[in-house]
CSV table of C-alpha atoms (C1' of nucleotides) in Angstrom, one decimal:
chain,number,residue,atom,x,y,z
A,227,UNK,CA,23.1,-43.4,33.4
A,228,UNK,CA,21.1,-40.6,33.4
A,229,UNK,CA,17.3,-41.3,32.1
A,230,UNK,CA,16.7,-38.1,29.8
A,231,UNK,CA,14.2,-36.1,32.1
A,232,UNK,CA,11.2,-35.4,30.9
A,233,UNK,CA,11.1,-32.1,30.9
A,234,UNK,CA,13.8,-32.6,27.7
A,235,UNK,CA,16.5,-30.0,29.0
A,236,UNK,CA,18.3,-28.4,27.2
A,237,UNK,CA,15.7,-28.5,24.1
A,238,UNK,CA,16.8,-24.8,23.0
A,239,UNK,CA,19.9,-26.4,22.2
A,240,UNK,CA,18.9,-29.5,20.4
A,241,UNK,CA,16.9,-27.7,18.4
A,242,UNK,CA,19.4,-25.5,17.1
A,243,UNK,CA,22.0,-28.1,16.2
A,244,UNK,CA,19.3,-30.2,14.8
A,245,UNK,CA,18.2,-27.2,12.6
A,246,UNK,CA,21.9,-26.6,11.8
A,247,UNK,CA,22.2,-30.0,10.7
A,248,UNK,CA,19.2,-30.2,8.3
A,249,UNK,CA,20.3,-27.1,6.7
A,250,UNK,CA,23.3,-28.6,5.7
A,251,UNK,CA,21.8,-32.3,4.7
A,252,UNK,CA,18.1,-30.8,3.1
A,253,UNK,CA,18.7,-27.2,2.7
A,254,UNK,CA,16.4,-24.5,4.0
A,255,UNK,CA,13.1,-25.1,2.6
A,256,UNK,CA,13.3,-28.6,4.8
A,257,UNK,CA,13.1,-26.7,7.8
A,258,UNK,CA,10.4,-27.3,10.0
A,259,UNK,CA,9.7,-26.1,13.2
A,260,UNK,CA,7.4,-29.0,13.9
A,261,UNK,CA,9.6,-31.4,11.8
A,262,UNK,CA,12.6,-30.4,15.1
A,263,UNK,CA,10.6,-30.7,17.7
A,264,UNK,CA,9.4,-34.5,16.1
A,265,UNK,CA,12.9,-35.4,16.1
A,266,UNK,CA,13.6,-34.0,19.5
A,267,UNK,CA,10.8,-35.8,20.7
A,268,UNK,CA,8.8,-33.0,21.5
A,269,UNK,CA,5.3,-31.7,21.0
A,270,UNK,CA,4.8,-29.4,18.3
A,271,UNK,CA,4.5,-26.4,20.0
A,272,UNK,CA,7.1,-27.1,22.7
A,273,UNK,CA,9.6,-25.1,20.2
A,274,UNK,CA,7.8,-21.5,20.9
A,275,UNK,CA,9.1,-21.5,24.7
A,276,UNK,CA,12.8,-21.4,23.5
A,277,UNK,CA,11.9,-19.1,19.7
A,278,UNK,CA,9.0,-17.3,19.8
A,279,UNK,CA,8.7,-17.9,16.1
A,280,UNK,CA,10.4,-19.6,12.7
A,281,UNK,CA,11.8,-16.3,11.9
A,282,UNK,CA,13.5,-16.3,16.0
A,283,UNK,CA,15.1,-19.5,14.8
A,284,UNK,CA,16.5,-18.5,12.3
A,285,UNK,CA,17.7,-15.3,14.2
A,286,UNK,CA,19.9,-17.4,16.5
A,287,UNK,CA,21.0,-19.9,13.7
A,288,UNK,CA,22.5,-16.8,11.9
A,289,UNK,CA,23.8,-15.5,14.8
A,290,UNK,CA,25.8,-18.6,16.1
A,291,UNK,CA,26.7,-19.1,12.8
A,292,UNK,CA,28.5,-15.5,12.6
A,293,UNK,CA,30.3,-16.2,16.0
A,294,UNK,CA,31.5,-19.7,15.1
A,295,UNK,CA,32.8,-18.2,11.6
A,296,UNK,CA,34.5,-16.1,13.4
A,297,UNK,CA,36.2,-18.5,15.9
A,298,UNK,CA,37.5,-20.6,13.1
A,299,UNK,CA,39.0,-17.4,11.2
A,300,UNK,CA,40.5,-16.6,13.9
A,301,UNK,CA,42.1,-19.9,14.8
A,302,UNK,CA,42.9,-20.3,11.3
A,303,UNK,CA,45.4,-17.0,11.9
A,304,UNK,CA,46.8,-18.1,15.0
A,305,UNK,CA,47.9,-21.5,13.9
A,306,UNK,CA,49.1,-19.8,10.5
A,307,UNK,CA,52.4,-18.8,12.1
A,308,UNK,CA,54.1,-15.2,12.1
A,309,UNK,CA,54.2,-14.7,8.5
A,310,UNK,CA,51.9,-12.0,7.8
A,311,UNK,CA,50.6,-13.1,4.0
A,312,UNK,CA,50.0,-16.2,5.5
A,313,UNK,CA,47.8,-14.9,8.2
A,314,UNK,CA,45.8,-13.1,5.3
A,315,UNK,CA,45.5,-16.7,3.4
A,316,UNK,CA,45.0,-18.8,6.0
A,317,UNK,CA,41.4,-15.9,7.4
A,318,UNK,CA,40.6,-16.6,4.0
A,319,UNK,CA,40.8,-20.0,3.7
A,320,UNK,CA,38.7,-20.9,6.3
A,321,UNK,CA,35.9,-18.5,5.4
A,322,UNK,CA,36.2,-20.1,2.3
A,323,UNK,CA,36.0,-23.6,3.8
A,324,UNK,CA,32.8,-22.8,6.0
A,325,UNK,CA,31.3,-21.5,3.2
A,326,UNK,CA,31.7,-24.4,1.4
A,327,UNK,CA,30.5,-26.8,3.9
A,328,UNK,CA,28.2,-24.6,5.3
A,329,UNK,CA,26.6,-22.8,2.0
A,330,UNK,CA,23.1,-22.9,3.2
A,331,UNK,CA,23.8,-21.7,6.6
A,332,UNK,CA,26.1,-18.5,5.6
A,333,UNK,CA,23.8,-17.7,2.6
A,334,UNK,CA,20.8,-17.5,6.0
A,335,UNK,CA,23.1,-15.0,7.8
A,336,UNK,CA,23.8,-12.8,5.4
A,337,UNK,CA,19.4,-12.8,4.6
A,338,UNK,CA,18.9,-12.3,7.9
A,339,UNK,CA,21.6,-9.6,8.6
A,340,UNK,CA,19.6,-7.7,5.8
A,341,UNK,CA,16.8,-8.3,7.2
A,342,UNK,CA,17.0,-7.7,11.1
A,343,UNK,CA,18.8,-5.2,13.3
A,344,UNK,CA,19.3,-6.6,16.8
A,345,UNK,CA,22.4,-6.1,18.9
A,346,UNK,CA,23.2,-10.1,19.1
A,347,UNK,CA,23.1,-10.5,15.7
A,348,UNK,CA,25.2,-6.9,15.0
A,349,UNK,CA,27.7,-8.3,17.7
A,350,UNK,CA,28.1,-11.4,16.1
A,351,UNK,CA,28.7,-9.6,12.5
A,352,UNK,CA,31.0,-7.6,14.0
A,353,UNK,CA,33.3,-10.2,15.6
A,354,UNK,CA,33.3,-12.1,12.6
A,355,UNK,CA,34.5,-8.7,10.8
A,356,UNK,CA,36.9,-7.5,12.9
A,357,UNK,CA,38.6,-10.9,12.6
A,358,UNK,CA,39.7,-9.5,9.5
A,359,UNK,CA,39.7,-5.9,9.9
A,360,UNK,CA,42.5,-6.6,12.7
A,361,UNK,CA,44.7,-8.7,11.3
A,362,UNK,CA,44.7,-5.9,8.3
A,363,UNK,CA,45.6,-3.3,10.2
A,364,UNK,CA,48.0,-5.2,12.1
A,365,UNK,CA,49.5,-5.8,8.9
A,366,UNK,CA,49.4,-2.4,8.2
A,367,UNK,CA,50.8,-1.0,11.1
A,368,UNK,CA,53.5,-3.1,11.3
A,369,UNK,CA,54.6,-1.8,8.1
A,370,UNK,CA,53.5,-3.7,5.4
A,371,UNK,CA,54.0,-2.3,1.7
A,372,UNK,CA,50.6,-0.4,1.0
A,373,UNK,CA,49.4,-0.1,-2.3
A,374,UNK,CA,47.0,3.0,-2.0
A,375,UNK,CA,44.9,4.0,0.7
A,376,UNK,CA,44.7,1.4,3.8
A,377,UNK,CA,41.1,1.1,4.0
A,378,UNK,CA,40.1,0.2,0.4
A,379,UNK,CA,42.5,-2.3,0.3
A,380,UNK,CA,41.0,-3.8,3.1
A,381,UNK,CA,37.6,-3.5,1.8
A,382,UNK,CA,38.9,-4.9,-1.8
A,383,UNK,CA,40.4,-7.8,0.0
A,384,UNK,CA,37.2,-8.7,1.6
A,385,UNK,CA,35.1,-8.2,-1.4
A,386,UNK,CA,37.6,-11.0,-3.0
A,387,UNK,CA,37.3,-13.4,-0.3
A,388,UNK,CA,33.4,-12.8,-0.1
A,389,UNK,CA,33.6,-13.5,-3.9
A,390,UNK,CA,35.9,-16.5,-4.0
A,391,UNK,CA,33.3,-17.4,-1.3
A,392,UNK,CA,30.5,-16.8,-4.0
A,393,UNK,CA,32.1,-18.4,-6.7
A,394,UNK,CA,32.8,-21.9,-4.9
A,395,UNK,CA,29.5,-22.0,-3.5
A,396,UNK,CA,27.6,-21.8,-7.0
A,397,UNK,CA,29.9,-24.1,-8.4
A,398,UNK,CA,32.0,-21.6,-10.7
A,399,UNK,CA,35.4,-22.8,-9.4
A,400,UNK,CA,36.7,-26.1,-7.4
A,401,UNK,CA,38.7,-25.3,-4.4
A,402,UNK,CA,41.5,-25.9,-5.6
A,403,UNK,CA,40.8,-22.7,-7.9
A,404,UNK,CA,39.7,-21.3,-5.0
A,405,UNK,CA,43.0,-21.3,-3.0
A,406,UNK,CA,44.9,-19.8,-5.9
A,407,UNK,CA,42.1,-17.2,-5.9
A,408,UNK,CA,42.6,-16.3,-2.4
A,409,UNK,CA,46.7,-16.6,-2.6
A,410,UNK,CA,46.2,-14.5,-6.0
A,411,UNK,CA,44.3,-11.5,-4.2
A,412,UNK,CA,46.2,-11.3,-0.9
A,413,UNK,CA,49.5,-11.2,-3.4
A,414,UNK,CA,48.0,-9.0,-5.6
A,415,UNK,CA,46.8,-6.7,-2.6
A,416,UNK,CA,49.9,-7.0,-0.6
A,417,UNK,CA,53.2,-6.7,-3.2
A,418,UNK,CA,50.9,-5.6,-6.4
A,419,UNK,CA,52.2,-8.8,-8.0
A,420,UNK,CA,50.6,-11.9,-8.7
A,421,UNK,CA,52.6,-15.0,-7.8
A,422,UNK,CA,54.4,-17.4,-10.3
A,423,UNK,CA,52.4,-20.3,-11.9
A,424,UNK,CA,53.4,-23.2,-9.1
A,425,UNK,CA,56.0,-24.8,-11.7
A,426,UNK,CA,58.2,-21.8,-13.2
A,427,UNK,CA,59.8,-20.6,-9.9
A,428,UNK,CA,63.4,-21.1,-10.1
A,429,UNK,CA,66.3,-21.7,-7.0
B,73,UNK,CA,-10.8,-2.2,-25.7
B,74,UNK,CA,-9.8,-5.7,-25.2
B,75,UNK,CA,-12.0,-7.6,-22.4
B,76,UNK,CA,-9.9,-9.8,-20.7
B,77,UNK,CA,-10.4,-12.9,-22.2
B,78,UNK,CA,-12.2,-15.9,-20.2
B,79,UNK,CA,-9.0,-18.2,-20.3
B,80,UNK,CA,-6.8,-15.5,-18.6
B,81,UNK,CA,-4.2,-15.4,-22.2
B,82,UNK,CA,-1.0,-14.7,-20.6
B,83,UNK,CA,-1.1,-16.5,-16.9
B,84,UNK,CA,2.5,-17.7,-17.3
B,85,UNK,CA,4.1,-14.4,-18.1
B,86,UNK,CA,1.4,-12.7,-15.4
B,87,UNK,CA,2.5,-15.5,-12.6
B,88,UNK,CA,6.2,-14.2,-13.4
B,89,UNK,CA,6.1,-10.2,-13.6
B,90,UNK,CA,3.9,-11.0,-10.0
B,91,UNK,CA,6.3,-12.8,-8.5
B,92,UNK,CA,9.4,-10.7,-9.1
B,93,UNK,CA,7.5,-7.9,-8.1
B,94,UNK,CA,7.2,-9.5,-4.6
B,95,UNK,CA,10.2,-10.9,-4.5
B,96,UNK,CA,11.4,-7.6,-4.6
B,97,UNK,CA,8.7,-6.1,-2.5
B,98,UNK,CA,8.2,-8.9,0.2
B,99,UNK,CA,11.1,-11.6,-0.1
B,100,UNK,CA,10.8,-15.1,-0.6
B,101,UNK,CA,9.4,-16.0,2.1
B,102,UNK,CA,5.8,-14.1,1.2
B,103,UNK,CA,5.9,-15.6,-2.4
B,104,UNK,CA,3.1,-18.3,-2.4
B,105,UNK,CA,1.7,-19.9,-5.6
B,106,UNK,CA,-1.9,-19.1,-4.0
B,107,UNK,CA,-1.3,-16.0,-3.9
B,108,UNK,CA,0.1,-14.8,-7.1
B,109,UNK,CA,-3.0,-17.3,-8.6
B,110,UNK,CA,-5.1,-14.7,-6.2
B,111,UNK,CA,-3.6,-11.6,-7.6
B,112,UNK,CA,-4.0,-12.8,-11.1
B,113,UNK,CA,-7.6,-13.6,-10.7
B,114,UNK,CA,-7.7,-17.3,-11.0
B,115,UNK,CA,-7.8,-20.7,-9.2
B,116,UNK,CA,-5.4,-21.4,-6.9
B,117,UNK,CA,-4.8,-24.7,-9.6
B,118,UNK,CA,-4.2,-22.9,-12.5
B,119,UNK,CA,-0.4,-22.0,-12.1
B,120,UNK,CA,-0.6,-25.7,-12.5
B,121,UNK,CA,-1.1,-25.7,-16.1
B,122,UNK,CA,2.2,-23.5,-16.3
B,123,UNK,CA,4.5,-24.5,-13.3
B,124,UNK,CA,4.1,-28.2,-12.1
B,125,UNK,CA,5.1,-27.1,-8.8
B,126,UNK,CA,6.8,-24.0,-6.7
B,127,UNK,CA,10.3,-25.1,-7.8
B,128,UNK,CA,9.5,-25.0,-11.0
B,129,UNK,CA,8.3,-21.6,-10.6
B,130,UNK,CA,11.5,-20.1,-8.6
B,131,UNK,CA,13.6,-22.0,-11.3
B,132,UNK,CA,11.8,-20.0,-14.2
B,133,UNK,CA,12.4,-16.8,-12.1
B,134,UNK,CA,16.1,-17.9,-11.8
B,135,UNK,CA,16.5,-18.4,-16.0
B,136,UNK,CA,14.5,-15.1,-16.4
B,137,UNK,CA,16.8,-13.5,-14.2
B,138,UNK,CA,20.3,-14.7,-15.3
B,139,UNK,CA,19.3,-13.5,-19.0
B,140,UNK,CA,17.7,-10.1,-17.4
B,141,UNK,CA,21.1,-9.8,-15.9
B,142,UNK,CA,23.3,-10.4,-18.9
B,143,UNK,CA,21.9,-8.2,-21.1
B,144,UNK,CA,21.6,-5.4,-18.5
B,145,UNK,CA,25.8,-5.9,-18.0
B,146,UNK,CA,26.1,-6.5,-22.0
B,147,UNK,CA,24.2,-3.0,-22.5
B,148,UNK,CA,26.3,-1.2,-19.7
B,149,UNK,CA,29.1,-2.2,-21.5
B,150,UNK,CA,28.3,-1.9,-25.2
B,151,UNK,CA,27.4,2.1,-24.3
B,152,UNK,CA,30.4,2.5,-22.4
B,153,UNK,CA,32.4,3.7,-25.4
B,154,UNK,CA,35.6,2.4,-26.5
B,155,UNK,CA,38.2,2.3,-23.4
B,156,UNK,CA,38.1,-1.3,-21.8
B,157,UNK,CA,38.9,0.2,-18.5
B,158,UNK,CA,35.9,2.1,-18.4
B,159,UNK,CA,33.6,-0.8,-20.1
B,160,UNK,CA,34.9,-3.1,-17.0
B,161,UNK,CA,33.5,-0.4,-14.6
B,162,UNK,CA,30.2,-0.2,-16.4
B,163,UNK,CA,29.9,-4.5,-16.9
B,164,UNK,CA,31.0,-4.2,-13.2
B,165,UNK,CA,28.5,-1.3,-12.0
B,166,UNK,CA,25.7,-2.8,-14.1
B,167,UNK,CA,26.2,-6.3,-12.0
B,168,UNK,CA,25.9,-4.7,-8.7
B,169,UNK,CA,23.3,-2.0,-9.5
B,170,UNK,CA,21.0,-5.2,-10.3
B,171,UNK,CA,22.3,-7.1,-7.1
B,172,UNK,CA,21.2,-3.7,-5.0
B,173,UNK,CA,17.7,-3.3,-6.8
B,174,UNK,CA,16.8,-7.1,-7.2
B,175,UNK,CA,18.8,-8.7,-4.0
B,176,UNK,CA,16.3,-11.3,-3.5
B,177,UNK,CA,16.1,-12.7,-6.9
B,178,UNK,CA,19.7,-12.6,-7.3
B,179,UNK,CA,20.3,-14.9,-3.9
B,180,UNK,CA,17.4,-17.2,-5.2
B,181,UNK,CA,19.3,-16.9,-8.5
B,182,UNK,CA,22.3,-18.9,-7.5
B,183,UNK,CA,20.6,-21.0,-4.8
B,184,UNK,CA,18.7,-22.4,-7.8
B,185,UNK,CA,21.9,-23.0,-9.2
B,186,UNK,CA,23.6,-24.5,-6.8
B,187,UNK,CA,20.7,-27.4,-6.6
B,188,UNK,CA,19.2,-27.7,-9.8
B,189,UNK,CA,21.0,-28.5,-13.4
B,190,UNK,CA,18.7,-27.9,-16.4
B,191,UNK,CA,20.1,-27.2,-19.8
B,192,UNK,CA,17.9,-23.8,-19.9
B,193,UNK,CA,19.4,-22.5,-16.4
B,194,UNK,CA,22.8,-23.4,-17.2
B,195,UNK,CA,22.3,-21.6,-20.8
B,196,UNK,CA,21.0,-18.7,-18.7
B,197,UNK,CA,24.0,-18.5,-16.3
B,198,UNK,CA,26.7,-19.4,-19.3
B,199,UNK,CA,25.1,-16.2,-21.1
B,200,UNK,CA,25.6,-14.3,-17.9
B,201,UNK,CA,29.4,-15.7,-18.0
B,202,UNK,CA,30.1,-15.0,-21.2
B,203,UNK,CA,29.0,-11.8,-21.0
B,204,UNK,CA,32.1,-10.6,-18.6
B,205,UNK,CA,34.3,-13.7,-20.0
B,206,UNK,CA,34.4,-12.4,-23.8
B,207,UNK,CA,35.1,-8.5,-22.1
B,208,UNK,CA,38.1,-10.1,-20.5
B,209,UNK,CA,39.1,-12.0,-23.0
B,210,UNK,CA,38.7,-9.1,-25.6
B,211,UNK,CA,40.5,-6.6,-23.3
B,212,UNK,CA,43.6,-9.6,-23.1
B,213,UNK,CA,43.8,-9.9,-26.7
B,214,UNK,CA,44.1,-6.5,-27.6
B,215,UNK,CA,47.1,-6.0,-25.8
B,216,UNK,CA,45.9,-4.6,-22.4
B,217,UNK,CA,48.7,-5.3,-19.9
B,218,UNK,CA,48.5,-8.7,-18.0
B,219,UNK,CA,49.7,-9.2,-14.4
B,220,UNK,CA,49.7,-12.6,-15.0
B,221,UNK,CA,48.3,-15.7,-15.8
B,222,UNK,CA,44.8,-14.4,-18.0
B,223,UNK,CA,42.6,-17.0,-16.7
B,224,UNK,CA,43.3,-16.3,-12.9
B,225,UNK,CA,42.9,-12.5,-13.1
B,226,UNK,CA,39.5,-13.1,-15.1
B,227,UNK,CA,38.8,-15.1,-12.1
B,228,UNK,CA,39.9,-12.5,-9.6
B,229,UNK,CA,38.3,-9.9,-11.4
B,230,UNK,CA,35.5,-11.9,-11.5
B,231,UNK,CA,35.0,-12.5,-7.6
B,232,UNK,CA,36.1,-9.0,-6.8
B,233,UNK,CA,32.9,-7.7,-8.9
B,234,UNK,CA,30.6,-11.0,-6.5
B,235,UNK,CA,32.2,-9.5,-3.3
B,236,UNK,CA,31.4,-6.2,-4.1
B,237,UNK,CA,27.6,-7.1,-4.7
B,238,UNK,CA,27.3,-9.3,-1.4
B,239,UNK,CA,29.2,-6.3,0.4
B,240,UNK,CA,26.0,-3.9,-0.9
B,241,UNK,CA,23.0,-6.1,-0.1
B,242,UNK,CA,24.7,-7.4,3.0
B,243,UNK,CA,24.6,-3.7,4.1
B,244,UNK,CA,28.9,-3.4,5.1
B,245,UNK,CA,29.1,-0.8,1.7
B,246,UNK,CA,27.3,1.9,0.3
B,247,UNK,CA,26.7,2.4,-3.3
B,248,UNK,CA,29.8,5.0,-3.6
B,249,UNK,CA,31.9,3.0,-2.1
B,250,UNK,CA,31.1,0.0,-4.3
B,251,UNK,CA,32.1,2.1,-7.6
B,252,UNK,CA,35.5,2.7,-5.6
B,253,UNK,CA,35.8,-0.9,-5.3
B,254,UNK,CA,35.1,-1.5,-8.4
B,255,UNK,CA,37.8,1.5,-9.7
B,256,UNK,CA,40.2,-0.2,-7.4
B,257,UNK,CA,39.7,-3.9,-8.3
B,258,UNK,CA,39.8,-2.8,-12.5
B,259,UNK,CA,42.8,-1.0,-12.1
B,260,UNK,CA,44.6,-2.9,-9.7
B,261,UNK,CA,43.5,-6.0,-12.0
B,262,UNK,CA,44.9,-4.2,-15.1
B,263,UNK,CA,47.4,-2.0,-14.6
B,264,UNK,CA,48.3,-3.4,-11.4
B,265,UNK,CA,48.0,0.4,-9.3
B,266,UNK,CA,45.1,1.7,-7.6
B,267,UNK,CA,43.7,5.1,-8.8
B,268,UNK,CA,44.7,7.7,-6.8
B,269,UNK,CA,42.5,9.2,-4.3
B,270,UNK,CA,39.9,11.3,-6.0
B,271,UNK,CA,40.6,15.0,-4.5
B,272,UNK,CA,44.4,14.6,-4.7
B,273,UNK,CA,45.1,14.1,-8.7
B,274,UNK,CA,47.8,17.0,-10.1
B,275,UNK,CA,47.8,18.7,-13.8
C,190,DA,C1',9.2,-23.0,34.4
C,191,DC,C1',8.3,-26.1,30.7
C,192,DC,C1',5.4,-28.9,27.9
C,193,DT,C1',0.8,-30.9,25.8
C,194,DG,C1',-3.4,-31.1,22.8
C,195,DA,C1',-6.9,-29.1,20.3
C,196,DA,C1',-7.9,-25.5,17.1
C,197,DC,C1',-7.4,-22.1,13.2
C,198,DA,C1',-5.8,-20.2,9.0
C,199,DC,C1',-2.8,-21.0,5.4
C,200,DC,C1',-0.1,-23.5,1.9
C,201,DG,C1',1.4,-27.0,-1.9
C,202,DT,C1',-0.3,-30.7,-4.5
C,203,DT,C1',-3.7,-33.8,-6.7
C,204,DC,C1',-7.6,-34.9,-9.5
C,205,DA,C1',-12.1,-35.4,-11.4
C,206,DA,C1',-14.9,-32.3,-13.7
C,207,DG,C1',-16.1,-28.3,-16.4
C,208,DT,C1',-15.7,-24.8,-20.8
D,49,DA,C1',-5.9,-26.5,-24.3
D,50,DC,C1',-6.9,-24.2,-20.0
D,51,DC,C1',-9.2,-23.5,-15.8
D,52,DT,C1',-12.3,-24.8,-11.4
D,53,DG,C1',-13.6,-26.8,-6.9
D,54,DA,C1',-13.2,-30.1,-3.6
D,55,DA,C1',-10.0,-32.8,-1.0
D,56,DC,C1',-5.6,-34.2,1.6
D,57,DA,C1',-1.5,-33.7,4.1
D,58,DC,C1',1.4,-30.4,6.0
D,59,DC,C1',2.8,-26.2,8.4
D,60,DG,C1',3.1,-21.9,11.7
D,61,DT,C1',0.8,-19.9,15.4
D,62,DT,C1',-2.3,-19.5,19.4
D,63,DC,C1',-4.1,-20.8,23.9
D,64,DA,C1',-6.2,-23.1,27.6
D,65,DA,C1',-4.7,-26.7,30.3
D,66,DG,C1',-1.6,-29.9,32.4
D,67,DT,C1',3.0,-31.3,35.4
DNA sequence: ACCTGAACACCGTTCAAGT
DNA sequence: ACCTGAACACCGTTCAAGT
C-alpha cells in the first residue's frame, strides 16, 4: 500500500531497533553507524540528523533499554499475583531473563550510566529502580518480617539479583541455578531461612 | 645504563602495562593497537609479532586480569587472620576494591569470557573461582553453621559479593556502603542475622 | 526538515622487505 | 626472531549541496 517515502520516516527509529538487534546477534563491536544506515537504506551520514554521534546512539539505546527493563519488571509483579515473596521472585526473574537475552545490551547501560549524566538517561535508571524499591517498601510497610534495618536489606536484595544477573550472563550458573538463586535470596532476605531442597518437603 | 635495545626487548609485556593503564585512564573505547604501538615507540605492525589481532590483545588483558584478581582476593584473605567471618569480608572487600579501581578491565574481563573459550582464560577465571570456592568450602568443613544446602549459599554468597561490585561501578553505592553489604550478606549467609547497626551495639 | 556525496583523519589487518 | 613501510578496506565525522 503505502510506497516507503523517500524521505525514509521514521529512520530514528529503525535505526535503533536495528542497532538493538545487532547487539544481540553480533555483539557491540559489530556496531556500525554506517553499517545501520546501509541496512536502512540510507546514506552514510543520514544517521547524524537523528544521533549527533556513535556515542548519542548509544545514549538512547541504554536509555530505552532501562525503560523497557523496567516495564517488564513491573509487569512481571503485577501478573505475579498478591503474594508478596512472589512479587519479589517474579521482579527478579525477569531482570534475570532480560539479562540473559539481552547481555550485551544491559552490560551498554550500565557503561553508559557510568559514563554520562543526562536527565533521560537518570530518569530511565530511576524507573527501572524504583520498580524494585517500591515493591520493597510495599512489602515492608505492609508488615513484612524484617530482618535488620529496611534499607540494607533492600540494597542486599538488589546486589543478589544484580549478581545472579552477573553470574548467568558469564556462564557461571544455568538458569535453572539461577531461579533457585533468586528464590534462595528473597527467602533468605524475607523469613532468614533458606527453603527446602525441592524433594524433602513433607504434607 | 642500559640503552634500550634496537629490537624494543619487552614489547609484549610493554603493549600490556600500556593498555591497562588506558583502560583505566580512557576506557575501551580509546584503546587502539596504533596507539599503544605509538606509545611504545614502534611500528604500528609490530604488536603483530605478539598479538595476531585486537582480540587477541583484550583476551590477554582478560587472563592477566583474572589471575591479578585472584591473588589480590587470595592475599586479602590469607592476612586476614584466622576468623572465617572476617576472611570472607576481606576475599569480599578485595573483589570489589579491584572492581572500583579497575572497572573497565573487569567488564572487558567477563565480556571476554562470555565469547571466547581458551584453556588459558578458563584456567585464569577457574583460579579466580577457586579462590572464594576453597574459602567456602573450608569455612563448611570446619563446622561453621550452614543455613542450608552448601553449594547454594556458596552460590548466593557468591552473587551477593558480583552485585555489590556492579552496585559500586554503576554508581547506586558508595564504598562504605559496599563493606555494609558485604557485613550483611557474610553474616546473614553464615549465621543467618544481620549485624547490628553500628552505633547501637551494648556491653 | 531531511538526506546525499565527497572529503579527511583514523583504525585494523596484511605482506613484502629489512636487520 | 623481530620490526618497518606501504597498501587496502573500513569507520566516524564534517560540510557544502541537493530535494
Amino acid at each position: 500500500m503505502t510506497g516507503r517515502p523517500y524521505h525514509h520516516g521514521n529512520l530514528r527509529t529503525a535505526l535503533l531497533a536495528e542497532a538493538e538487534r545487532t547487539l544481540r546477534d553480533q555483539g557491540i563491536d559489530h556496531l556500525s553507524l554506517r553499517d545501520l544506515a546501509r541496512q536502512a537504506g540510507v546514506s552514510h551520514a543520514a544517521p547524524r540528523r537523528h544521533f549527533a554521534d556513535r556515542q548519542a546512539l548509544l545514549d538512547a539505546l541504554a536509555e530505552a533499554g532501562f525503560l523497557r527493563l523496567g516495564d517488564e519488571v513491573r509487569a512481571a509483579i503485577d501478573t505475579a499475583g498478591d503474594d508478596y515473596e512472589r512479587q519479589l521472585r517474579a521482579a527478579a526473574s525477569a531482570y534475570v531473563r532480560f539479562a540473559t537475552q539481552d547481555a550485551a545490551l544491559l552490560e551498554l547501560m550500565y557503561v553508559v550510566k557510568r559514563g554520562k549524566h543526562s536527565p533521560a538517561l537518570d530518569d530511565a535508571f530511576g524507573r527501572l529502580f524504583a520498580a524494585f524499591d517500591d515493591l520493597l517498601r510495599q512489602g515492608q510497610h505492609a508488615g513484612e518480617r524484617q530482618l535488620g534495618d529496611p534499607g540494607r536489606v533492600r540494597l542486599l536484595l538488589l546486589a543478589a539479583i544484580q549478581g545472579t544477573a552477573a553470574l548467568v550472563t558469564s556462564g557461571s550458573v544455568d538458569a535453572a541455578q539461577a531461579d533457585q538463586l533468586i528464590a534462595d535470596a528473597v527467602a533468605l532476605c524475607t523469613h532468614g531461612l533458606m527453603p527446602r531442597a525441592a524433594g524433602r518437603s513433607r504434607p
